[in-house]
XYZ file of C-alpha atoms in Angstrom:
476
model
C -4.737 -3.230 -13.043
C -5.219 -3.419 -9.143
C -2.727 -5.748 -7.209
C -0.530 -8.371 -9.153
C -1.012 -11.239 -6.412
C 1.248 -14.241 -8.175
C 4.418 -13.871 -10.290
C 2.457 -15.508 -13.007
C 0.288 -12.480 -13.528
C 3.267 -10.010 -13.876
C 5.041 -12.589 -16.611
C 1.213 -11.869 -18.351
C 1.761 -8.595 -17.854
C 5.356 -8.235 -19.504
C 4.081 -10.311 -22.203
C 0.876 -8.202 -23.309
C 1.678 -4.673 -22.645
C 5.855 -4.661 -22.459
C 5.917 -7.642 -25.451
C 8.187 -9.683 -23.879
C 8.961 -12.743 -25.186
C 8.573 -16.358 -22.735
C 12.032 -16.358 -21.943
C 12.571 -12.744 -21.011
C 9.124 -13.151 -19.193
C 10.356 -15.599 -16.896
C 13.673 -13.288 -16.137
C 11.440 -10.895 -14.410
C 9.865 -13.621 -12.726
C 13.079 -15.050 -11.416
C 14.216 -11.237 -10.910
C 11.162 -10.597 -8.651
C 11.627 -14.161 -6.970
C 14.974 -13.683 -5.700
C 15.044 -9.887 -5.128
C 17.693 -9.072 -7.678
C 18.246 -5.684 -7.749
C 20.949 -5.740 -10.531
C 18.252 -7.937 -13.041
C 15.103 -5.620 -12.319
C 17.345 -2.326 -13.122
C 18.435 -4.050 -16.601
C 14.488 -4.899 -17.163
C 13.387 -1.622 -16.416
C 13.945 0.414 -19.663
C 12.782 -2.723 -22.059
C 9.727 -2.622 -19.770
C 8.696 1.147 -20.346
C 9.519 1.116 -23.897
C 7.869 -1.984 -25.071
C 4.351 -0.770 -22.628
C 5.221 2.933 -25.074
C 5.067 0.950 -27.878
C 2.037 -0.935 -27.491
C -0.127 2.504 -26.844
C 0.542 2.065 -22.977
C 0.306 5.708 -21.372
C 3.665 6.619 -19.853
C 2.457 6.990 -16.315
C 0.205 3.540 -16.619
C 4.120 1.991 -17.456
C 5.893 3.511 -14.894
C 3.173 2.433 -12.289
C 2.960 -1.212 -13.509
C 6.512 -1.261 -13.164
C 6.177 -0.225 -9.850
C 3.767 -2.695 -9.210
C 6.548 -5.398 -10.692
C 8.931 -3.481 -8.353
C 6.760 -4.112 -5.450
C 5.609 -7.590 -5.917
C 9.171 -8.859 -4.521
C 8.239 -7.681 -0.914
C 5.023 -10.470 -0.995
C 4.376 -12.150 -4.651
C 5.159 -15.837 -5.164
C 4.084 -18.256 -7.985
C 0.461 -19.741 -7.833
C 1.919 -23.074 -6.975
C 4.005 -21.633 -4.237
C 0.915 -19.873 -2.427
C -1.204 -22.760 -2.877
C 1.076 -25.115 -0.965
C 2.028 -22.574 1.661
C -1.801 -22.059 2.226
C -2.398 -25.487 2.659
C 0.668 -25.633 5.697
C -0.692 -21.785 6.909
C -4.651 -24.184 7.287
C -3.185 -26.976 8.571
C -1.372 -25.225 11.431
C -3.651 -23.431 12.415
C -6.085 -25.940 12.598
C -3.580 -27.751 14.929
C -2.699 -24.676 16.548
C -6.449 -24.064 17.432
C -7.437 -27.602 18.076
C -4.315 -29.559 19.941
C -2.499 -26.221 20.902
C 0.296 -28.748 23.554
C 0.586 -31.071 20.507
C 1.346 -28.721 18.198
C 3.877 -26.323 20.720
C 5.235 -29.374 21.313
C 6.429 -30.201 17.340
C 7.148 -27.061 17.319
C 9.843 -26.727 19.666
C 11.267 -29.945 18.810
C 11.445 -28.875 15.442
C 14.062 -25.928 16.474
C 15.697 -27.761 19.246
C 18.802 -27.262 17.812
C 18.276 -23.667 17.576
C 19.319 -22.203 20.324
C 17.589 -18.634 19.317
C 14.304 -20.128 18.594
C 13.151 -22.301 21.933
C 12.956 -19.607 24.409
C 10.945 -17.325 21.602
C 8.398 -20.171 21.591
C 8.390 -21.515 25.254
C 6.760 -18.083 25.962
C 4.703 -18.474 23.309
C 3.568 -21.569 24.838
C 2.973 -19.080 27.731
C 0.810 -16.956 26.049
C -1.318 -19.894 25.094
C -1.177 -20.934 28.646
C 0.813 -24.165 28.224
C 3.515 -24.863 30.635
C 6.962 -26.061 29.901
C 8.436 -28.308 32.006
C 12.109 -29.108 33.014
C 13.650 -32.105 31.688
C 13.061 -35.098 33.969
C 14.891 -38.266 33.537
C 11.535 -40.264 34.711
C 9.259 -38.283 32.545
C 10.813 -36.857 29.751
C 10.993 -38.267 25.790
C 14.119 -37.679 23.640
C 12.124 -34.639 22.126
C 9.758 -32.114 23.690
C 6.691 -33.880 24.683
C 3.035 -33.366 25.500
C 2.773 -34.948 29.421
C -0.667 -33.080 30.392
C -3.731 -31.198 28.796
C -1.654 -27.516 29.316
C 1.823 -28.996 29.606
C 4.867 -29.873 27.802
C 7.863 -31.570 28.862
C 11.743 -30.633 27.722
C 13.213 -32.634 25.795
C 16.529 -34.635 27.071
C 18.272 -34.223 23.415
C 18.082 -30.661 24.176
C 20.069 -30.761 27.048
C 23.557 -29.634 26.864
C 26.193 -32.686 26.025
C 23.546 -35.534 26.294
C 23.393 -37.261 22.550
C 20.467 -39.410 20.508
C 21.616 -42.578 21.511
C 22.554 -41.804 25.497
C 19.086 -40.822 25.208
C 17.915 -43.509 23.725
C 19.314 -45.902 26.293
C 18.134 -43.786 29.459
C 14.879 -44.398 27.926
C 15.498 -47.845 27.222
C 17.002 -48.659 30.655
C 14.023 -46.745 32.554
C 11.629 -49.218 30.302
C 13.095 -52.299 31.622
C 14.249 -51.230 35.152
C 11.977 -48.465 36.424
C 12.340 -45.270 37.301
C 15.585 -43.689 38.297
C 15.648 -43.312 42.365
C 19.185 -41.334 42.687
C 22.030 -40.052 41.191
C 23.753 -43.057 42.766
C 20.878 -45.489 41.082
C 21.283 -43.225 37.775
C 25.082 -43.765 37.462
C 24.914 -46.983 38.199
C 22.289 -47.602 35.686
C 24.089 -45.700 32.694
C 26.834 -46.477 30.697
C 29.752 -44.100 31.154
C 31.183 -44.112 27.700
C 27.591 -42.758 26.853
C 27.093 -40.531 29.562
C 30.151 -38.746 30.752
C 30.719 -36.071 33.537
C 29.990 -32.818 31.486
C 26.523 -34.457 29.972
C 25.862 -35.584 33.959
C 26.638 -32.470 35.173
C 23.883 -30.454 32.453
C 21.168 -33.153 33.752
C 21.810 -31.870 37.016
C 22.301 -28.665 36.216
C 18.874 -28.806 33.844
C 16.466 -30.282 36.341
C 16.731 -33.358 35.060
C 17.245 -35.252 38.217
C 15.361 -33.387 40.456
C 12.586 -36.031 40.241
C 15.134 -38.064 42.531
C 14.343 -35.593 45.454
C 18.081 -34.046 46.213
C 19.176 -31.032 45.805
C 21.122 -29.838 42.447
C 24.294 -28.642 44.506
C 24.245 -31.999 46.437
C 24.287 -34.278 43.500
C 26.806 -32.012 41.709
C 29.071 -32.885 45.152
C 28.353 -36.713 45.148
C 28.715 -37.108 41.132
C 32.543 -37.684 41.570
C 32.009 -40.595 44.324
C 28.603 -42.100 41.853
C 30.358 -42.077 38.810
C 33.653 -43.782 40.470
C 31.439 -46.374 42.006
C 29.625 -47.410 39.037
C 32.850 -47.838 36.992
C 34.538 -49.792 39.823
C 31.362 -51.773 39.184
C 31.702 -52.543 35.597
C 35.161 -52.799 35.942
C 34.548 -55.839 38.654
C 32.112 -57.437 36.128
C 34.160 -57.166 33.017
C 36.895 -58.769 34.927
C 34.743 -61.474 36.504
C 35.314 -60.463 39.523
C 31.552 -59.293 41.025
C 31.108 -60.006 44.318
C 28.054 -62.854 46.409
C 26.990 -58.731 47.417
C 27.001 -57.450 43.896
C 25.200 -60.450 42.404
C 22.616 -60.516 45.026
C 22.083 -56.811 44.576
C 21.254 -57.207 40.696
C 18.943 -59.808 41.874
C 16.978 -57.882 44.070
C 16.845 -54.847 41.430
C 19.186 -52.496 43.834
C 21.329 -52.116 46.085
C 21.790 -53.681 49.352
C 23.538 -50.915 51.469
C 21.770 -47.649 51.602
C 23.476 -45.116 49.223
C 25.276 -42.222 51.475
C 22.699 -39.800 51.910
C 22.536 -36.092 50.444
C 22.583 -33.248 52.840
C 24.229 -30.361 50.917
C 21.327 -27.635 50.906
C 20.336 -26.109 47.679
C 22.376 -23.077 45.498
C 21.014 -19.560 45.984
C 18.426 -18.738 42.863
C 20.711 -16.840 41.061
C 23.000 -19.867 40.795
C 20.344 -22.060 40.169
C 19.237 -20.339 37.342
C 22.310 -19.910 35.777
C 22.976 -23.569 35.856
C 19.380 -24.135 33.949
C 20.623 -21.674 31.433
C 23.711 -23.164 30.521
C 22.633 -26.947 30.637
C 19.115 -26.396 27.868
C 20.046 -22.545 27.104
C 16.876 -21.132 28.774
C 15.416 -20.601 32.279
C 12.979 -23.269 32.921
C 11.861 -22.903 36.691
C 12.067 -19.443 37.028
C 13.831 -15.836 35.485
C 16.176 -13.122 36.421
C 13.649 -10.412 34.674
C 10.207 -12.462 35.735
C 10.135 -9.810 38.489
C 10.056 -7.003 36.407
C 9.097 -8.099 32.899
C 6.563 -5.147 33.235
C 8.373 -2.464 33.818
C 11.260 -3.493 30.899
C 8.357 -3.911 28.386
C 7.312 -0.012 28.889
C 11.069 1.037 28.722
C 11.702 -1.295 25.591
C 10.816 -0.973 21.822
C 9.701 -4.597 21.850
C 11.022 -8.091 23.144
C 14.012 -9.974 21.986
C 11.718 -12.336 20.141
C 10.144 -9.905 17.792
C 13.624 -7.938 16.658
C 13.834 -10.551 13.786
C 10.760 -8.522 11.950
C 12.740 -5.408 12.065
C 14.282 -3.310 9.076
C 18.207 -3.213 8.561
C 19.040 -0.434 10.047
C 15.704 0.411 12.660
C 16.013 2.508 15.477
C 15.229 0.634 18.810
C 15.595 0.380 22.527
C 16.376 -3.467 23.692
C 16.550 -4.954 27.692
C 17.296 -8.080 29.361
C 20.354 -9.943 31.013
C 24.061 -10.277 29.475
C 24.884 -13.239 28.882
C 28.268 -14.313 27.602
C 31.043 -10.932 27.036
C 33.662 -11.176 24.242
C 36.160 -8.611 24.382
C 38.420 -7.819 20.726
C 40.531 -5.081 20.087
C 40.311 -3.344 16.554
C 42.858 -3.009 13.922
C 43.385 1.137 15.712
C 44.369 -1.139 18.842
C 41.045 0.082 20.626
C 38.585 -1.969 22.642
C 35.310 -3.461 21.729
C 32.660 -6.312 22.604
C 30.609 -8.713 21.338
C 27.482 -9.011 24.369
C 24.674 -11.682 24.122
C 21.503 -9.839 25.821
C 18.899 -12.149 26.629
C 15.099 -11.459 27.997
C 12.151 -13.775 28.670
C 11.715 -14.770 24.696
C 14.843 -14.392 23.007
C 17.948 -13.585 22.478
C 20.314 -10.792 20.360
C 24.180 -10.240 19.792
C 25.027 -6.587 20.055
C 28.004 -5.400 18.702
C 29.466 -2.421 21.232
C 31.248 -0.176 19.230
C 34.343 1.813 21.362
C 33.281 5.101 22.303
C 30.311 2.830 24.069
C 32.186 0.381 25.628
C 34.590 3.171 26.962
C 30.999 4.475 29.066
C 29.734 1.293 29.950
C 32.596 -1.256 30.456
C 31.685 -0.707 34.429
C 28.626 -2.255 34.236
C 28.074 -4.119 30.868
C 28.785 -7.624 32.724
C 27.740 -11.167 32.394
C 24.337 -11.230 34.519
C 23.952 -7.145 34.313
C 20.581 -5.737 33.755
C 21.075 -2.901 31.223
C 19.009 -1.053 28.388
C 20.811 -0.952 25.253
C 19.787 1.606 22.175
C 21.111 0.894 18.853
C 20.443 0.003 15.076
C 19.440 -3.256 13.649
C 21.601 -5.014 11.578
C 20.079 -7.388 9.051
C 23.329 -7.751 6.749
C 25.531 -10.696 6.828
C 24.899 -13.996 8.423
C 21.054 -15.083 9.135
C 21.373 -14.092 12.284
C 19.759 -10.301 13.514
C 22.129 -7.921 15.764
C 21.945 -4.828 17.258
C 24.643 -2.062 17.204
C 25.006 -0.194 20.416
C 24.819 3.933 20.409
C 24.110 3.700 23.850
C 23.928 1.716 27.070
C 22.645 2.368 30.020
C 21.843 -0.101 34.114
C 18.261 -1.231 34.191
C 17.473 -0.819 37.874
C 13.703 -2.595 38.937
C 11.640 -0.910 41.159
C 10.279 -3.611 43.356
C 7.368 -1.254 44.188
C 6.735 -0.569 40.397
C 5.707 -4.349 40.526
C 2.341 -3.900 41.716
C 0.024 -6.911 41.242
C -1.727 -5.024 37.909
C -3.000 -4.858 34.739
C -1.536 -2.065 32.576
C -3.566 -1.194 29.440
C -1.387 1.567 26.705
C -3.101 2.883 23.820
C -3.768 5.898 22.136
C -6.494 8.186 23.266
C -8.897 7.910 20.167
C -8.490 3.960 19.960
C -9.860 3.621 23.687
C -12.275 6.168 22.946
C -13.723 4.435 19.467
C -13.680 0.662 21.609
C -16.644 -0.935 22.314
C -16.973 0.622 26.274
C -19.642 -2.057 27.101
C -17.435 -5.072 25.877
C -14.316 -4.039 27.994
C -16.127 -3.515 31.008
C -17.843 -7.541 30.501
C -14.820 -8.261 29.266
C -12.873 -7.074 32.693
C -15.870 -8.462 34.922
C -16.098 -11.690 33.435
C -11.969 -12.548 33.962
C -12.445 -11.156 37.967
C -8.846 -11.313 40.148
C -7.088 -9.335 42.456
C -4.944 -6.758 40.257
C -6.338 -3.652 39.430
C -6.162 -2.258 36.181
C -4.400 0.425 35.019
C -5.201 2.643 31.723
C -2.356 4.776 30.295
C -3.824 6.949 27.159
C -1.120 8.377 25.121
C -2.717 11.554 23.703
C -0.702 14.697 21.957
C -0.393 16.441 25.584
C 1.460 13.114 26.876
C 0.250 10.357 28.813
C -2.960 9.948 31.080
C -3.251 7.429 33.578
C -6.572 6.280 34.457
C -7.031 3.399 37.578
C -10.182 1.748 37.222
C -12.438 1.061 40.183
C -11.729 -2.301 42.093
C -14.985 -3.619 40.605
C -13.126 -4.123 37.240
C -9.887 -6.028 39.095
C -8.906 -8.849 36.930
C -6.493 -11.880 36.610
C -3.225 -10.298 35.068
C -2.148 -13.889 34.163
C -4.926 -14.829 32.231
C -4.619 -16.123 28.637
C -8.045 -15.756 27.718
C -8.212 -11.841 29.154
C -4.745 -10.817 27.787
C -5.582 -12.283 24.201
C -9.161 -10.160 23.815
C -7.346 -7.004 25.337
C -4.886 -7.577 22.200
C -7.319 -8.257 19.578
C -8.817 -5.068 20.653
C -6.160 -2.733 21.002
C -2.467 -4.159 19.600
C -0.154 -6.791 20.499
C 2.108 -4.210 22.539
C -1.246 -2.793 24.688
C -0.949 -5.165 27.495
C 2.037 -4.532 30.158
């Protein structure tokens, strides 16, 4: 009977070996469709018998009711399949083919999902695609392809700044040119689009960068820009502009100078954190970029990839805390709610008491830590991890070598293709050397290849073949 592959072929099944009827056929259809436990169970029994009663052996029954059983995890109907074939071809054709054009529909397409975007900016990474900040001179309303390997944020996706605000920044920059200041921007804008929170996230987001001042220095002139362009349209409504005010708007500008900005920039670690909380991402840099290496060897996997877990999976998660909610439970003790971020995604994790009670001192917005817990797939769509223990992540800036770390079992690197890998290392050349750890049953071996095989640790095409060959989770 080999593999049932659509839902149709288990309804033919039912119907010639268990008897079923049409109608009780399609219940196990709709049973294997949806998962439902409950339905299956009542189908069982009528299965068995009617296969015992057509002169189907007993253990032929049982298996092809295992097979039924099974089906749920993958089967669909043939319509079904052929349509999500189609999409599966027609992706990947784009994928292949106009890789920016595609990353860039793709992350528009889950803009609003604040989960999703930082999963796939470093998958536009991995494909060797830049994203870009948001630029008011640059940017569309959506993400948007500006260069062969580079994609531009999206101004909807910054924090507080609506469709049609958008719409008339890009409007406005059509007619009038590109925006020259935050004192030319507020001008420019209409406040009862654009208020101080959305002007703040464009600042905050990069947006305005393109203007040449620094982030902190516009965030300390916004107060005097935005009062001067309402005094402005206030003197207009009223009929009141000034012989100044009218010859300004015919030369396109403004006749005095705007006061100058001179505030040097925010440290990084305040710069960043401004990027994350205007487009809910780091854009220009990371907190973990520095040592992205040496969390991936102490981690079960990244953020992005939890969602593929089983309820209830064992793992070991790193990154940054984010945002710290503190409850108290109905026995009056505490417990907290942590958002732990790393370079692709992001994860609640429920702390549960007796771990909070060990690692209140240093589970703090903007703490490094390693977390170890159990997925939790129940409840809302959303994944989370329950803590059974927490512990500081500490870098080792000297751990951060300029290298190319290679982990894989023993008798995979010993049945690969020797003469491949070594082309394959001499034909991406660099300066990092690379690094072979071989897990075997004694432990771990560490082999460092000869500087004749140094390579290019950031590139795509290198780190792609390395994971063809060995696993997804072999490259560090």
């Amino acid at each position: 009977y080999s593999v049932a592959v659509y839902q149709e072929q288990l309804m033919q099944i039912s119907r010639a070996l268990a008897g079923f009827p049409p109608a009780r056929a399609d219940d196990l259809r709709k049973a294997v469709g949806k998962k439902d436990k409950e339905l299956m169970a009542s189908l069982r029994d009528e299965f068995v018998q009617g296969c015992l009663d057509s002169g189907t052996d007993a253990q032929v029954a049982d298996d092809l009711w295992g097979l039924c059983e099974a089906a749920g995890d993958y089967s669909f109907n043939k319509s079904h399949a052929a349509c999500y074939a189609l999409v599966a071809y027609r992706t990947a054709y784009l994928k292949a083919n106009h890789p920016a054009e595609y990353m860039a529909a793709v992350l528009t397409s889950v803009m609003d999902t604040k989960d999703r975007v930082p999963f796939y900016v470093s998958a536009c990474s991995d494909m060797g695609i830049e994203v870009l900040p948001p630029d008011v001179n640059r940017s569309e309303s959506g993400f948007a392809v500006t260069g062969e390997k580079e994609i531009r944020f999206g101004l909807t996706a910054v924090k507080g700044v609506g469709e049609n605000a958008v719409h008339a920044l890009i409007e406005e920059r059509a007619s009038g040119g590109p925006y020259t200041s935050i004192w030319d921007f507020c001008r420019r804008m209409d406040p009862a689009q654009l208020n101080k929170r959305a002007l703040e996230s464009l600042i905050r987001g990069g947006a305005l960068d393109c203007t040449g001042a620094t982030r902190a220095g516009m965030l300390d002139s916004l107060p005097a820009a935005m009062a001067q362009a309402v005094k402005r349209r206030t003197d207009q409504a009223a009929g009141q502009e000034s012989l100044f005010g009218l010859l300004e708007d015919a030369a396109g500008g403004s006749l005095d100078a705007d006061p100058p900005i001179t505030t040097p920039e925010m440290d990084k670690d305040e710069l960043l954190a401004g990027e994350k909380e205007a487009i809910g991402l780091f854009v220009s840099s990371h907190p973990l970029a520095d040592c992205r290496r040496q969390l991936r060897r102490l981690t079960s996997m990244t953020l992005g990839e939890v969602g593929q877990c089983a309820d209830g999976q064992a793992v070991t998660l790193g990154g940054l805390v984010g945002a710290v909610k503190n409850i108290t439970t109905k026995r009056g003790e505490p417990m907290a709610f942590v958002r732990l971020d790393d370079l692709e995604g992001s994860i609640e994790v429920v702390v549960v008491p007796q771990v909070l009670t060990a690692a209140r001192e240093f589970l703090a917005a903007d703490a490094l830590v390693l977390i170890t817990g159990r997925i939790d797939q129940k409840g809302d769509d959303e994944t989370k991890l329950v803590a059974q223990a927490a512990e500081p992540f500490v870098p080792d800036p000297a751990d951060e070598e300029d290298r190319l770390l290679l982990e894989v079992e023993a008798a995979r690197f010993a049945s690969a293709d020797m003469d491949m890998l070594k082309k394959l290392f001499t034909d991406h050349p660099g300066e990092a050397c690379v690094i072979v750890s071989l897990r075997t049953p004694e432990g771990e071996k560490r082999i460092r290849l000869g500087s004749e095989y140094q390579v290019d640790p950031s590139d795509h095409g290198l780190l792609a073949s390395l994971k063809s060959m060995f696993g997804e989770r072999a490259v560090a």
